[in-house]
Amino acid sequence: MRSKMAEVEESSKPLFAGLSDISISEDIPVEGDISMPVGSQNADNDFSTLDEPVKDTILRDLRAVGQKFVHVMYPKKSSALLRDWDLWGPLLLCVTLALMLQGGSVDSEEDGRPQFAEVFVIIWFGSVIITLNSKLLGGTISFFQSLCVLGYCILPLTVAMIVCRIVLLGGSGLVSFVVRLIVVTASFSWSTFASTAFLADSQPPNRKALVVYPVFLFYFVIGWMILTFSPSH
Amino acid sequence: MSASQGSTNTNTEPWGSFDDNVIQGSGSAVIDMENMDDTSGSSFEDMGEIHQREEEEEEVTAEAAATEEDNGEYGEFLGMKGLKGQLGRQVADEVWQAGKRQASKAFNLYANIDILRPYFDVEPNQVRNRLVESLIPVRMINFPQKVAGELYGPMMLVFTMVAILLHGMKTSGTVIREGTLMGTAIGTCFGYWLGVSSFIYFLAYLCNAQITMLQMLSLLGYGLFSHCMVLFITYNVHFHSLFYILWLVIGGLSTIRMVAVLISRTVGQTPRLILCGTLAALHMLFLLYLHFAYHKMVEGILDTLEGPNIPPIQRVARDVPVVANAVVNATIKSIAAVVQSQ
């Protein structure tokens, strides 16, 4: 994978040259292990995580999710997010975002707000479609790795949602709209850039734009949903 | 694996050899004998099981002898011990492997996305060229025009239109009961692309036009580029006259291109008329529908605010009865005034 990355770096177009110049850092430990034990007969003899207290399991998983959050916020070109994928982080982010964007009841006046299920479905089906698209375009990344990356890169948008909520507490005039617009635009570009840094490496160099556009559209729709959110009180 | 303590004792190894059994047992054995060989008594873990099996062998032998017809010697190997023990595990393993093989065969047959892979084999500049070409009508209709059969551009255009529609629905304050905003937008766009393509393909089949389903999908998909542009502009700039101009010009260009491609692939006046008339009508009416369906709320509010005194440049009154009533009332009043003055 290192030599392939090197090849991609050499032949990348000037348009996306900046993405492949990020330094590689190998000494950030990432937790999580998806390797299957060899032969189910030896399960009891191996190190089994069934006997440890629940707190340990939860803390270990949370720590793994937290490590990946750090990777997303500072997108370096490391393979850690891809190698040890998990879907806990995306689920957490998706549920948080959907809860915060949730609309009121159907008969209320603010009917244009998305429901919980709508946001959930948009995020997951959007991710599936982008993954299928990148695979059809000749990508080397696997299905769940791509889902993992796309889900984790929603983190900046979730942060923006929290900030927008706080800003809206102070009123919903023009100033707050401008502030929210800036915040959402910044976080949406951050999301797109972060996911591109992970996903674009797996594509042939001249087709990166074809993969980036659906990702851009996806985060644009989510960012627009966040921007047009208005509280019901 | 313990050897049979029964009639033949061809032991060359301490754990008993089963060469004869392997040769003869492949016909009727449920379990692949080679699997059993791998974890047989040559490892320490199975020594306990060997002892266990020796103890249970006698009751198993009687059962196996009763069930087996012509396989006497190695019947003990196939003793039914239930889910516990080596045998049960092997059975479960085999069932799992067989099931997995079936599932992956079915998956590869039906859900193989590699079928679609050649249709996504495009370069970015090709997509850009096709987008621009979709607005340029072709001149030569005497020989069949080439239609690119790709699905990337059309799919991205449909998703872009979904995003634009969502924006339009939101700004117009559309209320969707019994459904969701997103579902309606996706349903409308994909329904149009797939449904109208299929319908026109069916008509083309009736009219003997030389076009495949893939080419029709591609053609109509790229025709949505004009819709995207017009909607993007007019959902943000709410001028009616602007919309009509854009509808005619950009929508018209895209329609003319699609119609010209279809004409070049059809023979005969009547088939050409039917096919192209239908496509033109559906394409233009769809744009009209998309603009007005989600524009109503904004217009309704603005009309009630401004009343019948509409500034000449900005808006054409949609609510014709209101204006007609106002005009009639004004006429009657003026006539009454004239009559009274006489």
XYZ file of C-alpha atoms in Angstrom:
575
model
C 0.000 0.000 0.000
C 2.906 2.354 0.622
C 4.308 1.903 -2.893
C 0.866 2.425 -4.394
C 0.478 5.622 -2.417
C 3.862 6.750 -3.706
C 2.803 6.102 -7.286
C -0.373 8.021 -6.811
C 1.565 10.925 -5.403
C 3.798 11.107 -8.449
C 1.089 10.995 -11.051
C -1.618 13.065 -9.389
C -3.056 16.045 -11.245
C -2.111 19.531 -10.099
C -5.692 20.089 -9.036
C -5.458 17.607 -6.212
C -1.746 17.818 -5.549
C -2.320 19.364 -2.174
C -4.115 16.310 -0.913
C -1.223 13.964 -1.455
C 1.362 16.175 0.170
C 0.157 15.489 3.677
C 2.839 13.920 5.805
C 2.521 10.335 6.866
C 2.545 9.682 10.549
C 2.918 6.134 11.659
C 3.139 6.479 15.372
C -0.451 7.190 16.247
C -1.773 4.015 17.796
C -5.266 3.027 16.802
C -7.214 0.440 18.680
C -9.601 -2.115 17.420
C -9.080 -5.515 15.910
C -11.274 -7.207 13.364
C -9.212 -10.327 12.754
C -11.170 -13.543 13.232
C -9.745 -16.323 15.380
C -8.583 -19.333 13.394
C -11.028 -22.170 13.938
C -13.851 -21.919 16.348
C -12.635 -24.868 18.381
C -9.873 -22.797 19.901
C -12.094 -19.960 21.079
C -11.955 -20.925 24.689
C -8.226 -21.330 24.704
C -7.518 -17.914 23.185
C -7.760 -14.566 24.879
C -11.489 -14.104 25.220
C -13.122 -10.761 25.806
C -16.305 -12.307 27.084
C -15.115 -12.511 30.636
C -13.995 -8.960 31.157
C -16.270 -6.474 32.844
C -18.640 -4.524 30.621
C -17.019 -1.252 31.611
C -13.725 -2.395 30.089
C -15.363 -3.314 26.807
C -17.240 -0.059 26.531
C -14.221 2.011 27.453
C -12.046 0.193 24.963
C -14.546 0.773 22.171
C -15.014 4.395 23.157
C -11.288 4.904 23.175
C -11.061 3.439 19.668
C -13.835 5.721 18.473
C -12.138 8.698 20.088
C -8.834 7.921 18.377
C -10.596 7.942 15.037
C -12.262 11.263 15.835
C -8.793 12.695 16.305
C -7.782 11.299 12.937
C -10.750 12.994 11.295
C -10.187 16.368 12.891
C -6.561 16.397 11.782
C -6.665 14.518 8.497
C -3.221 13.145 7.934
C -2.696 10.606 5.262
C -2.577 7.565 7.475
C -4.161 4.240 6.836
C -5.345 3.826 10.387
C -8.953 4.768 9.723
C -9.121 2.362 6.847
C -7.299 -0.534 8.460
C -9.286 -0.761 11.681
C -12.681 0.301 10.536
C -15.682 0.237 12.797
C -19.195 1.566 12.491
C -19.780 2.673 16.094
C -18.557 6.186 15.466
C -20.735 6.796 12.428
C -23.754 5.426 14.256
C -23.120 7.699 17.224
C -22.693 10.756 15.013
C -25.687 9.934 12.866
C -28.000 9.469 15.828
C -26.764 12.684 17.464
C -27.282 14.685 14.288
C -30.709 13.193 13.630
C -31.848 13.875 17.184
C -30.763 17.475 16.996
C -32.316 18.034 13.588
C -35.546 16.376 14.524
C -38.724 18.189 13.725
C -41.817 18.545 15.807
C -45.091 16.726 15.342
C -46.788 16.633 11.964
C -49.495 19.067 12.916
C -47.206 21.759 14.140
C -46.517 24.829 12.068
C -42.889 24.044 11.405
C -43.612 21.154 9.114
C -40.667 21.614 6.863
C -38.207 20.190 9.354
C -36.792 16.748 8.690
C -37.838 13.849 10.822
C -35.393 11.582 12.609
C -35.879 8.781 10.136
C -35.317 11.097 7.204
C -31.903 12.221 8.388
C -30.920 8.682 9.298
C -31.923 7.345 5.919
C -30.257 10.182 4.031
C -26.949 9.608 5.780
C -26.858 5.853 5.450
C -28.259 5.545 1.951
C -26.142 8.437 0.779
C -23.051 6.708 2.134
C -24.036 3.428 0.480
C -24.555 5.116 -2.868
C -21.254 6.970 -2.700
C -19.492 3.725 -1.810
C -21.103 1.897 -4.712
C -20.163 4.738 -7.010
C -16.535 4.712 -5.930
C -16.380 0.946 -6.306
C -17.892 1.111 -9.773
C -15.352 3.727 -10.769
C -12.608 1.282 -9.984
C -11.796 1.969 -6.368
C -9.785 -0.396 -4.233
C -11.424 0.404 -0.948
C -13.833 -2.069 0.569
C -17.505 -1.431 1.228
C -17.365 -1.075 4.994
C -14.145 0.875 5.001
C -15.782 3.479 2.831
C -18.890 3.579 5.023
C -16.637 4.033 8.032
C -14.745 6.951 6.488
C -17.869 8.742 5.286
C -19.576 8.294 8.612
C -16.653 9.560 10.637
C -16.266 12.626 8.434
C -19.721 13.805 9.502
C -18.057 14.867 12.760
C -17.310 18.478 11.672
C -20.934 18.891 10.585
C -22.171 17.616 13.935
C -19.931 20.129 15.672
C -21.357 22.823 13.406
C -24.882 21.735 14.339
C -24.096 22.166 18.026
C -22.604 25.594 17.363
C -25.645 26.604 15.297
C -27.959 25.511 18.069
C -26.057 27.651 20.533
C -26.039 30.626 18.154
C -29.773 30.272 17.609
C -30.335 30.578 21.344
C -29.238 34.156 21.014
C -31.786 35.021 18.346
C -32.406 34.299 14.701
C -31.649 37.522 12.908
C -29.385 38.310 10.011
C -26.206 38.294 12.095
C -26.905 34.842 13.432
C -27.650 33.656 9.910
C -24.334 34.953 8.632
C -22.479 33.356 11.502
C -24.252 30.067 10.942
C -23.572 30.243 7.226
C -19.861 30.701 7.826
C -19.702 27.916 10.382
C -21.631 25.456 8.248
C -19.665 26.274 5.110
C -16.370 25.834 6.931
C -17.354 22.531 8.482
C -18.821 21.194 5.246
C -15.609 21.945 3.350
C -13.635 20.377 6.196
C -15.761 17.231 5.952
C -15.349 17.014 2.213
C -11.606 17.580 2.442
C -11.179 15.022 5.223
C -13.089 12.284 3.467
C -11.370 13.023 0.179
C -8.000 12.653 1.865
C -8.950 9.112 2.780
C -11.025 8.072 -0.192
C -9.240 9.626 -3.114
C -6.132 7.548 -2.645
C -7.978 4.443 -3.579
C -8.933 5.770 -7.012
C -7.000 5.996 -10.235
C -5.441 9.460 -10.278
C -7.371 10.993 -13.163
C -10.781 10.067 -11.787
C -10.593 11.727 -8.430
C -13.019 14.456 -9.470
C -15.640 11.843 -10.322
C -15.484 10.476 -6.781
C -15.229 13.836 -5.049
C -18.393 15.280 -6.577
C -20.902 12.883 -4.938
C -19.131 13.317 -1.606
C -19.416 17.086 -2.046
C -23.121 16.773 -2.861
C -23.733 14.506 0.124
C -22.136 16.800 2.669
C -23.728 19.795 0.951
C -27.203 18.351 1.495
C -26.447 17.611 5.150
C -24.935 21.068 5.629
C -27.958 22.658 4.010
C -30.267 20.722 6.339
C -28.270 22.054 9.292
C -28.301 25.613 7.971
C -32.046 25.701 7.384
C -32.822 24.299 10.801
C -34.911 26.636 12.854
C -36.093 26.020 16.395
C -39.754 25.616 17.099
C -40.001 27.917 20.081
C -9.313 -41.235 15.561
C -9.573 -44.583 17.189
C -9.514 -47.558 14.928
C -12.393 -49.926 14.781
C -11.980 -52.613 17.300
C -14.214 -54.763 15.207
C -13.426 -57.374 12.623
C -10.552 -56.049 10.535
C -7.542 -54.751 12.388
C -5.177 -53.475 9.798
C -3.316 -51.284 12.279
C -0.050 -49.896 11.136
C -0.273 -46.775 13.276
C -1.140 -46.671 16.957
C -4.247 -44.696 16.212
C -5.365 -47.081 13.538
C -5.324 -46.588 9.821
C -8.358 -45.886 7.766
C -7.112 -46.208 4.220
C -9.752 -48.743 3.297
C -12.433 -46.654 4.803
C -11.381 -43.590 2.850
C -11.563 -45.404 -0.431
C -14.843 -47.093 0.175
C -16.565 -44.506 2.276
C -16.713 -41.637 -0.161
C -19.851 -42.854 -1.798
C -22.205 -42.767 1.092
C -20.594 -40.634 3.760
C -22.415 -37.470 4.662
C -19.238 -35.965 5.986
C -16.113 -35.436 3.976
C -13.738 -37.943 5.457
C -10.745 -35.768 4.751
C -11.972 -33.177 7.179
C -12.110 -35.733 9.889
C -8.582 -36.732 9.095
C -7.201 -33.300 9.773
C -8.181 -33.117 13.388
C -7.897 -36.780 14.071
C -6.089 -38.283 17.062
C -2.687 -37.102 16.038
C -3.140 -34.028 18.192
C -3.333 -33.959 21.940
C -6.665 -32.244 22.078
C -8.457 -35.199 20.688
C -7.003 -37.801 23.031
C -9.751 -37.155 25.479
C -12.245 -37.580 22.726
C -10.620 -40.828 21.660
C -11.176 -42.214 25.128
C -14.704 -40.918 25.091
C -15.341 -42.467 21.763
C -13.979 -45.816 22.869
C -16.420 -45.863 25.700
C -19.369 -44.946 23.607
C -18.371 -47.099 20.722
C -20.341 -50.103 21.773
C -23.673 -48.432 21.921
C -22.875 -46.586 18.719
C -21.866 -49.749 16.904
C -25.169 -51.372 17.512
C -27.036 -48.309 16.252
C -24.803 -47.858 13.240
C -24.967 -51.511 12.299
C -28.708 -51.304 12.320
C -28.805 -48.228 10.096
C -25.945 -49.014 7.738
C -26.724 -51.409 4.904
C -23.532 -52.586 3.309
C -20.908 -50.558 5.121
C -20.023 -52.709 8.057
C -16.465 -51.971 8.965
C -16.415 -48.262 8.993
C -19.932 -47.813 10.225
C -18.555 -46.901 13.617
C -17.042 -43.756 12.243
C -20.395 -42.455 11.262
C -21.884 -42.946 14.661
C -24.589 -40.520 15.514
C -23.412 -38.634 18.545
C -25.487 -35.537 18.259
C -24.184 -32.031 18.273
C -21.497 -32.640 20.852
C -18.086 -33.903 19.910
C -16.048 -34.002 16.773
C -18.764 -35.302 14.506
C -21.298 -32.699 15.411
C -18.829 -29.931 14.902
C -17.884 -31.240 11.512
C -21.503 -31.410 10.476
C -22.139 -27.893 11.626
C -19.042 -26.703 9.847
C -20.044 -28.346 6.621
C -23.541 -26.956 6.791
C -22.118 -23.501 7.349
C -19.705 -23.822 4.437
C -22.411 -25.087 2.115
C -24.749 -22.319 3.133
C -22.070 -19.726 2.652
C -21.275 -21.088 -0.789
C -24.935 -20.932 -1.802
C -25.343 -17.421 -0.490
C -22.272 -16.104 -2.254
C -23.329 -17.798 -5.475
C -26.741 -16.154 -5.268
C -25.166 -12.840 -4.350
C -22.728 -12.977 -7.232
C -25.516 -13.787 -9.589
C -28.040 -11.134 -8.593
C -26.235 -8.398 -6.748
C -23.087 -8.294 -8.774
C -22.283 -4.685 -9.280
C -19.625 -5.629 -11.787
C -22.449 -5.817 -14.298
C -22.721 -2.048 -14.080
C -19.003 -1.416 -14.066
C -18.538 -0.755 -17.809
C -21.193 1.947 -17.702
C -19.199 3.961 -15.208
C -15.992 3.927 -17.177
C -15.691 7.640 -17.915
C -13.221 10.435 -17.552
C -14.111 13.809 -16.029
C -13.540 15.693 -19.275
C -15.827 13.273 -21.102
C -18.591 14.006 -18.607
C -18.034 17.728 -18.992
C -18.159 17.494 -22.776
C -21.367 15.516 -22.713
C -22.959 17.988 -20.339
C -22.234 20.826 -22.715
C -23.275 18.821 -25.758
C -26.646 18.089 -24.233
C -27.609 21.673 -24.903
C -26.348 21.790 -28.477
C -28.764 20.444 -31.067
C -27.223 18.243 -33.717
C -27.496 19.258 -37.341
C -27.358 15.991 -39.208
C -30.414 13.847 -38.845
C -29.879 11.701 -41.886
C -27.741 9.076 -40.231
C -27.891 7.775 -36.681
C -26.210 9.946 -34.129
C -23.937 8.395 -31.585
C -25.322 8.240 -28.070
C -22.927 7.510 -25.263
C -24.061 4.705 -23.016
C -22.892 5.709 -19.591
C -24.720 6.029 -16.337
C -22.422 8.137 -14.185
C -23.434 11.505 -15.616
C -27.183 10.839 -15.546
C -27.070 9.515 -11.997
C -25.139 12.503 -10.726
C -27.534 14.816 -12.506
C -30.537 13.103 -10.935
C -29.026 13.439 -7.476
C -28.190 17.076 -8.127
C -31.766 17.663 -9.152
C -32.931 15.993 -5.941
C -30.795 18.443 -3.971
C -32.132 21.419 -5.931
C -35.715 20.227 -5.533
C -35.226 19.891 -1.794
C -34.028 23.460 -1.672
C -37.003 24.607 -3.697
C -39.459 22.725 -1.544
C -37.948 24.129 1.607
C -37.951 27.746 0.492
C -41.497 27.484 -0.751
C -42.597 26.075 2.587
C -44.195 23.030 1.062
C -45.979 20.847 3.556
C -45.895 17.143 2.882
C -48.243 15.028 4.864
C -48.162 11.257 4.632
C -44.572 11.345 3.525
C -41.291 13.093 3.777
C -39.707 15.906 1.826
C -36.724 13.807 0.877
C -38.826 10.872 -0.200
C -40.943 13.044 -2.447
C -37.922 14.653 -4.065
C -36.168 11.362 -4.699
C -39.355 9.742 -5.907
C -40.097 12.544 -8.323
C -36.646 12.693 -9.863
C -35.923 9.013 -10.108
C -39.466 8.306 -11.144
C -39.202 10.733 -13.986
C -35.817 9.488 -15.153
C -36.630 5.796 -15.018
C -40.313 5.988 -15.868
C -40.150 8.319 -18.825
C -37.098 6.496 -20.177
C -38.936 3.210 -20.065
C -42.025 4.705 -21.642
C -40.112 6.304 -24.487
C -38.133 3.093 -24.960
C -41.410 1.232 -25.259
C -42.666 3.762 -27.799
C -39.386 3.486 -29.654
C -39.852 -0.249 -29.768
C -43.292 0.289 -31.271
C -42.011 2.855 -33.743
C -38.959 0.795 -34.736
C -36.410 3.271 -33.544
C -32.832 2.128 -33.181
C -32.117 2.911 -29.589
C -31.333 0.734 -26.593
C -32.599 1.174 -23.057
C -29.183 2.201 -21.824
C -28.889 4.858 -24.503
C -32.347 6.166 -23.695
C -31.504 6.381 -19.993
C -28.312 8.194 -20.837
C -30.002 10.603 -23.257
C -32.794 11.548 -20.890
C -30.396 11.779 -17.981
C -28.235 14.293 -19.739
C -31.383 16.126 -20.767
C -31.985 16.759 -17.080
C -29.007 19.098 -17.107
C -31.190 21.843 -18.530
C -33.778 21.229 -15.830
C -31.141 21.474 -13.128
C -29.889 24.779 -14.468
C -33.304 26.361 -14.908
C -34.544 25.240 -11.497
C -31.380 26.323 -9.767
C -31.768 29.830 -11.151
C -35.505 30.241 -10.769
C -35.824 28.785 -7.278
C -33.619 31.598 -6.106
C -34.697 34.430 -8.396
C -38.470 34.497 -8.445
C -39.333 36.230 -11.684
C -42.029 34.675 -13.785
C -40.972 36.135 -17.091
C -37.427 35.006 -16.432
C -38.676 31.513 -15.829
C -40.667 31.448 -19.046
C -37.722 32.680 -21.070
C -35.374 30.131 -19.516
C -37.963 27.412 -19.903
C -38.261 28.059 -23.600
C -34.611 28.645 -24.344
C -32.711 26.162 -22.224
C -35.454 23.583 -21.957
C -36.100 23.967 -25.626
C -32.465 23.473 -26.600
C -32.198 20.312 -24.588
C -35.465 18.998 -25.992
C -34.425 19.766 -29.540
C -31.198 17.876 -29.032
C -32.950 14.782 -27.706
C -35.560 14.986 -30.433
C -32.932 15.331 -33.146
C -31.058 12.278 -31.896
C -34.261 10.273 -31.877
C -35.270 11.474 -35.334
C -31.918 10.429 -36.713
C -32.605 6.931 -35.443
C -36.178 6.556 -36.675
C -37.554 5.979 -40.131
C -40.866 7.316 -41.322
C -42.798 10.490 -40.666
C -45.510 9.200 -38.349
C -43.219 7.249 -35.997
C -40.936 10.257 -35.775
C -43.843 12.502 -34.955
C -45.249 10.234 -32.278
C -41.948 9.578 -30.576
C -40.577 13.073 -30.617
C -43.837 14.748 -29.827
C -44.271 12.622 -26.733
C -40.743 13.198 -25.536
C -40.884 16.941 -26.127
C -44.205 17.258 -24.349
C -43.117 15.230 -21.322
C -39.783 16.980 -21.001
C -41.121 20.513 -21.180
C -44.169 19.812 -19.040
C -42.011 18.258 -16.339
C -40.001 21.440 -16.017
C -43.176 23.473 -15.889
C -44.572 21.200 -13.205
C -41.440 21.343 -11.094
C -41.390 25.088 -11.135
C -45.015 25.669 -10.329
C -45.690 22.824 -7.923
C -43.262 24.122 -5.373
C -43.647 27.769 -6.096
C -47.269 28.163 -5.118
C -46.853 29.036 -1.490
C -44.499 31.915 -2.098
C -46.663 33.296 -4.853
C -49.838 32.986 -2.845
C -48.396 34.990 -0.005
C -46.980 37.647 -2.286
C -50.214 38.035 -4.231
C -52.268 38.619 -1.131
C -49.762 41.134 0.127
C -49.587 43.136 -3.064
C -53.230 42.834 -4.072
C -54.389 43.593 -7.588
C -51.974 46.510 -7.972
C -49.202 44.460 -9.421
C -46.083 46.286 -10.565
C -45.745 45.738 -14.283
C -42.220 44.310 -14.347
C -42.179 41.899 -11.492
C -45.074 39.594 -11.462
C -47.751 38.154 -13.663
C -50.848 37.425 -11.680
C -51.412 33.711 -11.338
C -54.707 34.013 -9.641
C -56.679 34.860 -12.747
C -60.163 34.857 -11.124
C -59.061 37.501 -8.615
C -57.758 39.804 -11.295
C -60.736 39.100 -13.500
C -63.061 39.951 -10.642
C -61.167 43.125 -9.943
C -61.314 44.116 -13.554
C -65.015 43.312 -13.781
C -65.735 45.255 -10.634
C -63.773 48.222 -11.878
C -65.578 48.092 -15.218
C -68.980 47.877 -13.606
C -68.166 50.788 -11.328
C -66.988 52.895 -14.220
C -70.045 51.973 -16.280
C -72.254 52.757 -13.318
C -70.499 56.077 -12.895
C -70.945 56.834 -16.568
C -74.629 55.840 -16.486
C -75.237 57.893 -13.384
C -73.529 60.900 -14.799
C -75.882 60.850 -17.784
